[in-house]
PDB file of C-alpha atoms in Angstrom:
ATOM      1  CA  MET A1496     -36.334  20.467 -44.548  1.00  0.00           C
ATOM      2  CA  ILE A1497     -37.581  17.555 -45.299  1.00  0.00           C
ATOM      3  CA  ALA A1498     -40.363  19.159 -45.120  1.00  0.00           C
ATOM      4  CA  VAL A1499     -39.532  22.178 -47.128  1.00  0.00           C
ATOM      5  CA  VAL A1500     -37.826  19.976 -50.032  1.00  0.00           C
ATOM      6  CA  VAL A1501     -41.038  17.493 -50.621  1.00  0.00           C
ATOM      7  CA  LEU A1502     -43.860  20.154 -50.603  1.00  0.00           C
ATOM      8  CA  THR A1503     -41.755  22.742 -53.072  1.00  0.00           C
ATOM      9  CA  GLY A1504     -40.821  19.332 -55.063  1.00  0.00           C
ATOM     10  CA  ILE A1505     -44.329  18.622 -55.552  1.00  0.00           C
ATOM     11  CA  LEU A1506     -45.385  22.264 -56.414  1.00  0.00           C
ATOM     12  CA  THR A1507     -42.906  22.322 -58.682  1.00  0.00           C
ATOM     13  CA  ARG A1508     -43.970  19.724 -60.447  1.00  0.00           C
ATOM     14  CA  PHE A1509     -47.594  21.302 -60.960  1.00  0.00           C
ATOM     15  CA  LEU A1510     -46.319  24.692 -62.923  1.00  0.00           C
ATOM     16  CA  PRO A1511     -46.890  23.915 -65.938  1.00  0.00           C
ATOM     17  CA  PHE A1512     -43.573  25.530 -66.727  1.00  0.00           C
ATOM     18  CA  SER A1513     -41.263  24.508 -63.956  1.00  0.00           C
ATOM     19  CA  ALA A1514     -39.476  21.844 -66.568  1.00  0.00           C
ATOM     20  CA  PHE A1515     -38.016  24.933 -68.410  1.00  0.00           C
ATOM     21  CA  PHE A1516     -36.661  25.897 -65.262  1.00  0.00           C
ATOM     22  CA  ARG A1517     -35.624  22.834 -63.787  1.00  0.00           C
ATOM     23  CA  ASN A1518     -32.640  23.467 -66.327  1.00  0.00           C
ATOM     24  CA  VAL A1519     -31.212  25.660 -64.084  1.00  0.00           C
ATOM     25  CA  ASP A1520     -29.901  22.688 -62.164  1.00  0.00           C
ATOM     26  CA  THR A1521     -28.766  20.805 -65.227  1.00  0.00           C
ATOM     27  CA  LEU A1522     -26.458  24.145 -65.862  1.00  0.00           C
ATOM     28  CA  ILE A1523     -25.034  24.279 -63.138  1.00  0.00           C
ATOM     29  CA  HIS A1524     -24.263  20.760 -62.531  1.00  0.00           C
ATOM     30  CA  GLU A1525     -22.586  20.576 -66.395  1.00  0.00           C
ATOM     31  CA  LEU A1526     -20.740  24.464 -65.509  1.00  0.00           C
ATOM     32  CA  SER A1527     -19.156  22.664 -61.702  1.00  0.00           C
ATOM     33  CA  HIS A1528     -18.121  19.771 -64.284  1.00  0.00           C
ATOM     34  CA  ALA A1529     -16.449  22.005 -67.177  1.00  0.00           C
ATOM     35  CA  LEU A1530     -14.761  24.401 -64.531  1.00  0.00           C
ATOM     36  CA  VAL A1531     -12.811  21.372 -62.159  1.00  0.00           C
ATOM     37  CA  THR A1532     -11.721  20.362 -65.941  1.00  0.00           C
ATOM     38  CA  LEU A1533     -10.668  23.798 -66.487  1.00  0.00           C
ATOM     39  CA  ALA A1534      -8.854  24.334 -63.297  1.00  0.00           C
ATOM     40  CA  LEU A1535      -7.041  20.684 -63.987  1.00  0.00           C
ATOM     41  CA  SER A1536      -5.814  22.061 -67.473  1.00  0.00           C
ATOM     42  CA  GLY A1537      -8.179  20.213 -68.600  1.00  0.00           C
ATOM     43  CA  ARG A1538     -10.510  20.688 -71.926  1.00  0.00           C
ATOM     44  CA  VAL A1539     -14.208  21.224 -72.123  1.00  0.00           C
ATOM     45  CA  ASN A1540     -14.866  20.154 -75.028  1.00  0.00           C
ATOM     46  CA  VAL A1541     -18.878  20.760 -75.377  1.00  0.00           C
ATOM     47  CA  ILE A1542     -21.644  20.698 -73.021  1.00  0.00           C
ATOM     48  CA  HIS A1543     -25.518  19.455 -74.260  1.00  0.00           C
ATOM     49  CA  LEU A1544     -28.304  20.080 -72.512  1.00  0.00           C
ATOM     50  CA  TYR A1545     -32.085  18.737 -73.219  1.00  0.00           C
ATOM     51  CA  SER A1546     -35.610  19.243 -73.277  1.00  0.00           C
ATOM     52  CA  ASN A1547     -35.713  16.364 -70.585  1.00  0.00           C
ATOM     53  CA  GLN A1548     -33.172  18.049 -68.064  1.00  0.00           C
ATOM     54  CA  GLY A1549     -30.659  15.774 -68.666  1.00  0.00           C
ATOM     55  CA  GLY A1550     -27.376  17.210 -69.658  1.00  0.00           C
ATOM     56  CA  VAL A1551     -23.616  16.053 -70.727  1.00  0.00           C
ATOM     57  CA  THR A1552     -19.930  17.247 -70.385  1.00  0.00           C
ATOM     58  CA  LEU A1553     -17.440  16.203 -73.043  1.00  0.00           C
ATOM     59  CA  SER A1554     -13.651  16.692 -71.637  1.00  0.00           C
ATOM     60  CA  THR A1555     -10.519  15.568 -72.103  1.00  0.00           C
ATOM     61  CA  PHE A1556      -7.521  15.599 -69.048  1.00  0.00           C
ATOM     62  CA  SER A1557      -4.510  14.354 -68.969  1.00  0.00           C
ATOM     63  CA  SER A1558      -4.664  11.686 -65.622  1.00  0.00           C
ATOM     64  CA  ASN A1559      -7.152   9.317 -65.100  1.00  0.00           C
ATOM     65  CA  TRP A1560      -7.099  10.826 -61.551  1.00  0.00           C
ATOM     66  CA  MET A1561      -8.696  13.667 -62.874  1.00  0.00           C
ATOM     67  CA  ALA A1562     -11.868  12.000 -63.342  1.00  0.00           C
ATOM     68  CA  ILE A1563     -12.403  11.563 -59.622  1.00  0.00           C
ATOM     69  CA  PRO A1564     -12.748  15.709 -59.028  1.00  0.00           C
ATOM     70  CA  ILE A1565     -14.615  16.256 -62.271  1.00  0.00           C
ATOM     71  CA  SER A1566     -17.228  13.596 -61.978  1.00  0.00           C
ATOM     72  CA  LEU A1567     -17.420  15.355 -57.738  1.00  0.00           C
ATOM     73  CA  ALA A1568     -18.008  18.125 -58.904  1.00  0.00           C
ATOM     74  CA  GLY A1569     -21.510  18.202 -60.851  1.00  0.00           C
ATOM     75  CA  TYR A1570     -23.763  17.158 -57.596  1.00  0.00           C
ATOM     76  CA  VAL A1571     -21.520  19.140 -55.194  1.00  0.00           C
ATOM     77  CA  GLY A1572     -21.387  22.095 -57.232  1.00  0.00           C
ATOM     78  CA  SER A1573     -25.027  22.311 -57.740  1.00  0.00           C
ATOM     79  CA  ALA A1574     -26.413  21.850 -54.348  1.00  0.00           C
ATOM     80  CA  LEU A1575     -23.462  24.526 -53.173  1.00  0.00           C
ATOM     81  CA  PHE A1576     -25.108  26.416 -55.859  1.00  0.00           C
ATOM     82  CA  ALA A1577     -28.277  26.359 -53.976  1.00  0.00           C
ATOM     83  CA  VAL A1578     -26.691  27.165 -50.560  1.00  0.00           C
ATOM     84  CA  LEU A1579     -25.317  30.630 -52.652  1.00  0.00           C
ATOM     85  CA  LEU A1580     -28.935  31.652 -53.775  1.00  0.00           C
ATOM     86  CA  PHE A1581     -30.758  31.341 -50.567  1.00  0.00           C
ATOM     87  CA  TYR A1582     -27.208  33.124 -48.834  1.00  0.00           C
ATOM     88  CA  LEU A1583     -27.948  35.579 -51.459  1.00  0.00           C
ATOM     89  CA  TYR A1584     -31.912  35.862 -50.719  1.00  0.00           C
ATOM     90  CA  ALA A1585     -31.099  36.124 -47.078  1.00  0.00           C
ATOM     91  CA  LYS A1586     -29.515  38.710 -47.524  1.00  0.00           C
ATOM     92  CA  ARG A1587     -31.820  40.422 -50.095  1.00  0.00           C
ATOM     93  CA  ASN A1588     -29.562  40.869 -53.241  1.00  0.00           C
ATOM     94  CA  GLU A1589     -31.621  38.607 -54.957  1.00  0.00           C
ATOM     95  CA  ARG A1590     -30.395  40.943 -57.864  1.00  0.00           C
ATOM     96  CA  ALA A1591     -26.962  39.505 -57.782  1.00  0.00           C
ATOM     97  CA  GLY A1592     -28.618  35.809 -58.100  1.00  0.00           C
ATOM     98  CA  LEU A1593     -29.878  36.617 -61.034  1.00  0.00           C
ATOM     99  CA  LEU A1594     -27.309  38.158 -62.412  1.00  0.00           C
ATOM    100  CA  THR A1595     -24.605  35.897 -61.683  1.00  0.00           C
ATOM    101  CA  VAL A1596     -27.350  32.678 -63.358  1.00  0.00           C
ATOM    102  CA  MET A1597     -27.982  34.948 -65.883  1.00  0.00           C
ATOM    103  CA  ILE A1598     -23.852  35.081 -66.759  1.00  0.00           C
ATOM    104  CA  LEU A1599     -23.708  31.922 -66.224  1.00  0.00           C
ATOM    105  CA  ALA A1600     -26.125  30.375 -68.915  1.00  0.00           C
ATOM    106  CA  ILE A1601     -24.138  33.496 -71.488  1.00  0.00           C
ATOM    107  CA  VAL A1602     -20.810  32.113 -70.766  1.00  0.00           C
ATOM    108  CA  ALA A1603     -22.327  28.711 -71.362  1.00  0.00           C
ATOM    109  CA  ALA A1604     -23.989  29.597 -74.493  1.00  0.00           C
ATOM    110  CA  ALA A1605     -20.768  31.664 -76.056  1.00  0.00           C
ATOM    111  CA  LEU A1606     -17.989  28.956 -74.717  1.00  0.00           C
ATOM    112  CA  PHE A1607     -18.988  25.627 -74.283  1.00  0.00           C
ATOM    113  CA  VAL A1608     -22.656  24.479 -75.219  1.00  0.00           C
ATOM    114  CA  ARG A1609     -23.278  23.569 -78.695  1.00  0.00           C
ATOM    115  CA  ASN A1610     -26.673  21.696 -79.450  1.00  0.00           C
ATOM    116  CA  GLY A1611     -29.947  23.526 -80.408  1.00  0.00           C
ATOM    117  CA  TYR A1612     -32.024  23.100 -77.456  1.00  0.00           C
ATOM    118  CA  GLY A1613     -28.662  23.897 -75.401  1.00  0.00           C
ATOM    119  CA  LEU A1614     -28.144  26.947 -77.045  1.00  0.00           C
ATOM    120  CA  LEU A1615     -31.616  28.327 -77.311  1.00  0.00           C
ATOM    121  CA  TRP A1616     -32.683  27.172 -73.953  1.00  0.00           C
ATOM    122  CA  CYS A1617     -29.633  29.305 -72.688  1.00  0.00           C
ATOM    123  CA  VAL A1618     -30.259  32.123 -74.167  1.00  0.00           C
ATOM    124  CA  GLY A1619     -33.617  32.754 -73.561  1.00  0.00           C
ATOM    125  CA  PHE A1620     -32.790  32.169 -69.779  1.00  0.00           C
ATOM    126  CA  ALA A1621     -30.500  34.898 -69.591  1.00  0.00           C
ATOM    127  CA  VAL A1622     -32.963  36.873 -71.444  1.00  0.00           C
ATOM    128  CA  LEU A1623     -35.487  36.701 -69.084  1.00  0.00           C
ATOM    129  CA  SER A1624     -33.427  36.319 -66.537  1.00  0.00           C
ATOM    130  CA  GLY A1625     -32.169  40.034 -67.073  1.00  0.00           C
ATOM    131  CA  LEU A1626     -35.385  41.125 -68.143  1.00  0.00           C
ATOM    132  CA  VAL A1627     -36.403  40.381 -64.246  1.00  0.00           C
ATOM    133  CA  ALA A1628     -33.419  41.753 -62.549  1.00  0.00           C
ATOM    134  CA  PHE A1629     -33.812  45.188 -64.305  1.00  0.00           C
ATOM    135  CA  MET A1630     -37.541  45.543 -65.031  1.00  0.00           C
ATOM    136  CA  ALA A1631     -39.309  43.598 -62.417  1.00  0.00           C
ATOM    137  CA  PRO A1632     -41.294  44.978 -60.343  1.00  0.00           C
ATOM    138  CA  PRO A1633     -39.853  43.738 -56.552  1.00  0.00           C
ATOM    139  CA  LEU A1634     -42.190  41.159 -56.141  1.00  0.00           C
ATOM    140  CA  LEU A1635     -42.254  40.409 -58.756  1.00  0.00           C
ATOM    141  CA  GLN A1636     -38.447  39.675 -59.170  1.00  0.00           C
ATOM    142  CA  LYS A1637     -39.022  38.009 -55.301  1.00  0.00           C
ATOM    143  CA  CYS A1638     -41.138  35.491 -56.540  1.00  0.00           C
ATOM    144  CA  TYR A1639     -39.274  34.905 -59.763  1.00  0.00           C
ATOM    145  CA  TYR A1640     -35.695  34.633 -58.005  1.00  0.00           C
ATOM    146  CA  LEU A1641     -37.133  32.409 -55.602  1.00  0.00           C
ATOM    147  CA  LEU A1642     -39.061  29.762 -58.029  1.00  0.00           C
ATOM    148  CA  ILE A1643     -35.203  29.367 -59.254  1.00  0.00           C
ATOM    149  CA  ALA A1644     -33.587  29.254 -55.934  1.00  0.00           C
ATOM    150  CA  PHE A1645     -36.042  26.085 -54.669  1.00  0.00           C
ATOM    151  CA  ILE A1646     -36.139  23.975 -57.940  1.00  0.00           C
ATOM    152  CA  CYS A1647     -32.110  23.954 -57.303  1.00  0.00           C
ATOM    153  CA  LEU A1648     -32.514  22.894 -53.631  1.00  0.00           C
ATOM    154  CA  VAL A1649     -34.957  20.227 -55.232  1.00  0.00           C
ATOM    155  CA  GLU A1650     -33.438  19.324 -57.886  1.00  0.00           C
ATOM    156  CA  SER A1651     -29.676  18.951 -56.420  1.00  0.00           C
ATOM    157  CA  VAL A1652     -31.969  17.467 -53.070  1.00  0.00           C
ATOM    158  CA  ILE A1653     -33.452  14.415 -55.963  1.00  0.00           C
ATOM    159  CA  SER A1654     -31.408  13.719 -58.354  1.00  0.00           C
ATOM    160  CA  PRO A1655     -28.883  12.219 -56.501  1.00  0.00           C
ATOM    161  CA  PHE A1656     -31.587   9.055 -55.415  1.00  0.00           C
ATOM    162  CA  VAL A1657     -32.280   8.975 -58.721  1.00  0.00           C
ATOM    163  CA  ILE A1658     -28.798   7.187 -59.697  1.00  0.00           C
ATOM    164  CA  LEU A1659     -29.041   6.130 -56.572  1.00  0.00           C
ATOM    165  CA  VAL A1660     -31.291   3.595 -57.870  1.00  0.00           C
ATOM    166  CA  LEU A1661     -29.849   3.525 -61.315  1.00  0.00           C
ATOM    167  CA  SER A1662     -26.249   2.385 -59.490  1.00  0.00           C
ATOM    168  CA  VAL A1663     -28.668  -0.206 -57.740  1.00  0.00           C
ATOM    169  CA  THR A1664     -30.862  -1.596 -60.761  1.00  0.00           C
ATOM    170  CA  ARG A1665     -28.178  -0.608 -63.495  1.00  0.00           C
ATOM    171  CA  PRO A1666     -25.185   0.402 -61.827  1.00  0.00           C
ATOM    172  CA  ALA A1667     -23.609   0.863 -65.967  1.00  0.00           C
ATOM    173  CA  SER A1668     -26.290   4.027 -65.595  1.00  0.00           C
ATOM    174  CA  ALA A1669     -25.587   5.460 -62.828  1.00  0.00           C
ATOM    175  CA  GLY A1670     -23.600   8.857 -64.084  1.00  0.00           C
ATOM    176  CA  ASP A1671     -21.599  10.290 -62.879  1.00  0.00           C
ATOM    177  CA  ALA A1672     -21.284   7.718 -60.182  1.00  0.00           C
ATOM    178  CA  ALA A1673     -20.460   5.559 -62.578  1.00  0.00           C
ATOM    179  CA  ASN A1674     -17.390   7.321 -63.740  1.00  0.00           C
ATOM    180  CA  LEU A1675     -16.550   7.280 -60.161  1.00  0.00           C
ATOM    181  CA  ALA A1676     -16.865   3.664 -59.379  1.00  0.00           C
ATOM    182  CA  GLN A1677     -14.629   2.758 -62.706  1.00  0.00           C
ATOM    183  CA  ALA A1678     -11.955   5.984 -61.807  1.00  0.00           C
ATOM    184  CA  THR A1679     -11.609   4.383 -57.854  1.00  0.00           C
ATOM    185  CA  HIS A1680     -13.306   0.204 -58.204  1.00  0.00           C
ATOM    186  CA  VAL A1681     -15.658   1.963 -55.396  1.00  0.00           C
ATOM    187  CA  PRO A1682     -19.132   0.548 -56.385  1.00  0.00           C
ATOM    188  CA  ALA A1683     -21.339   3.106 -57.730  1.00  0.00           C
ATOM    189  CA  VAL A1684     -24.389   3.281 -54.448  1.00  0.00           C
ATOM    190  CA  ILE A1685     -21.514   3.997 -52.432  1.00  0.00           C
ATOM    191  CA  TRP A1686     -20.284   7.201 -54.462  1.00  0.00           C
ATOM    192  CA  CYS A1687     -24.354   8.112 -54.374  1.00  0.00           C
ATOM    193  CA  LEU A1688     -24.627   7.554 -50.935  1.00  0.00           C
ATOM    194  CA  VAL A1689     -21.978  10.548 -50.551  1.00  0.00           C
ATOM    195  CA  PHE A1690     -24.222  12.843 -52.653  1.00  0.00           C
ATOM    196  CA  ILE A1691     -26.765  12.123 -51.227  1.00  0.00           C
ATOM    197  CA  ALA A1692     -25.495  13.103 -47.386  1.00  0.00           C
ATOM    198  CA  VAL A1693     -23.746  16.690 -49.337  1.00  0.00           C
ATOM    199  CA  THR A1694     -26.966  17.597 -50.545  1.00  0.00           C
ATOM    200  CA  LEU A1695     -29.074  16.799 -47.478  1.00  0.00           C
ATOM    201  CA  TRP A1696     -26.011  19.035 -45.548  1.00  0.00           C
ATOM    202  CA  CYS A1697     -26.395  21.569 -48.571  1.00  0.00           C
ATOM    203  CA  ALA A1698     -30.455  21.578 -48.106  1.00  0.00           C
ATOM    204  CA  LYS A1699     -30.196  21.994 -44.665  1.00  0.00           C
ATOM    205  CA  LEU A1700     -28.117  24.799 -45.056  1.00  0.00           C
ATOM    206  CA  SER A1701     -30.049  26.591 -47.698  1.00  0.00           C
ATOM    207  CA  THR A1702     -33.407  26.140 -45.764  1.00  0.00           C
ATOM    208  CA  SER A1703     -31.765  27.946 -42.340  1.00  0.00           C
ATOM    209  CA  LEU A1704     -30.586  30.342 -44.570  1.00  0.00           C
ATOM    210  CA  LEU A1705     -34.647  30.442 -46.368  1.00  0.00           C
ATOM    211  CA  PHE A1706     -36.099  30.862 -42.871  1.00  0.00           C
ATOM    212  CA  LYS A1707     -33.478  32.699 -40.920  1.00  0.00           C
ATOM    213  CA  ARG A1708     -34.903  35.508 -43.611  1.00  0.00           C
ATOM    214  CA  GLY A1709     -38.574  34.482 -43.913  1.00  0.00           C
ATOM    215  CA  PHE A1710     -41.245  35.905 -46.576  1.00  0.00           C
ATOM    216  CA  GLY A1711     -41.975  39.442 -44.754  1.00  0.00           C
ATOM    217  CA  SER A1712     -40.531  42.243 -45.694  1.00  0.00           C
ATOM    218  CA  GLY A1713     -38.690  42.924 -42.395  1.00  0.00           C
ATOM    219  CA  ALA A1714     -35.263  42.917 -42.288  1.00  0.00           C
ATOM    220  CA  ALA A1715     -32.998  40.340 -42.204  1.00  0.00           C
ATOM    221  CA  LYS A1716     -31.233  38.615 -39.329  1.00  0.00           C
ATOM    222  CA  ILE A1717     -28.017  37.078 -40.589  1.00  0.00           C
TER     223      ILE A1717
END
């Protein structure tokens, strides 16, 4: 599992257009915050996505305790989404996965994302994914799908390690972990370790699903 994540992390960084696709993980992260906010009867004010793969969700909610599940949702949601993508791959249902990310991008653009880059990215990604889902030959569709799935997997694992470093060097800048530390008085570094444990577990599930199907054309064994 570690070898797969490290290798694909290196390979995706060499692709000249990989920065564009790495925003998929950012989109899922921010939408996870938004979904939990809405589930708790809060209000999602705006989502911003940036060209450096950063993002922010601004929301309002009625009780301070709600900050805990909302802050937890980002990294947990993106890790679980990677599992979903590899599950659909194992089931040979790449089109369903592509339609899922396409619809999520459309919903985000229509309801939440309001900065210029974020809107352009959501529309562009939705159009591209729709074209691949309905018009691309099977091999291209599979390669495109695996690119998105691997990027979601790699980014979901790397991101908690990044904020772990920040939680030690600049605790106030540790994003969701800093929000959780403020809400619970548990140090940000502890929350980073929780995120890492969850994402590594999800990465193990994802790679298990990947190897159940493999990369050949034989029947899936699920």
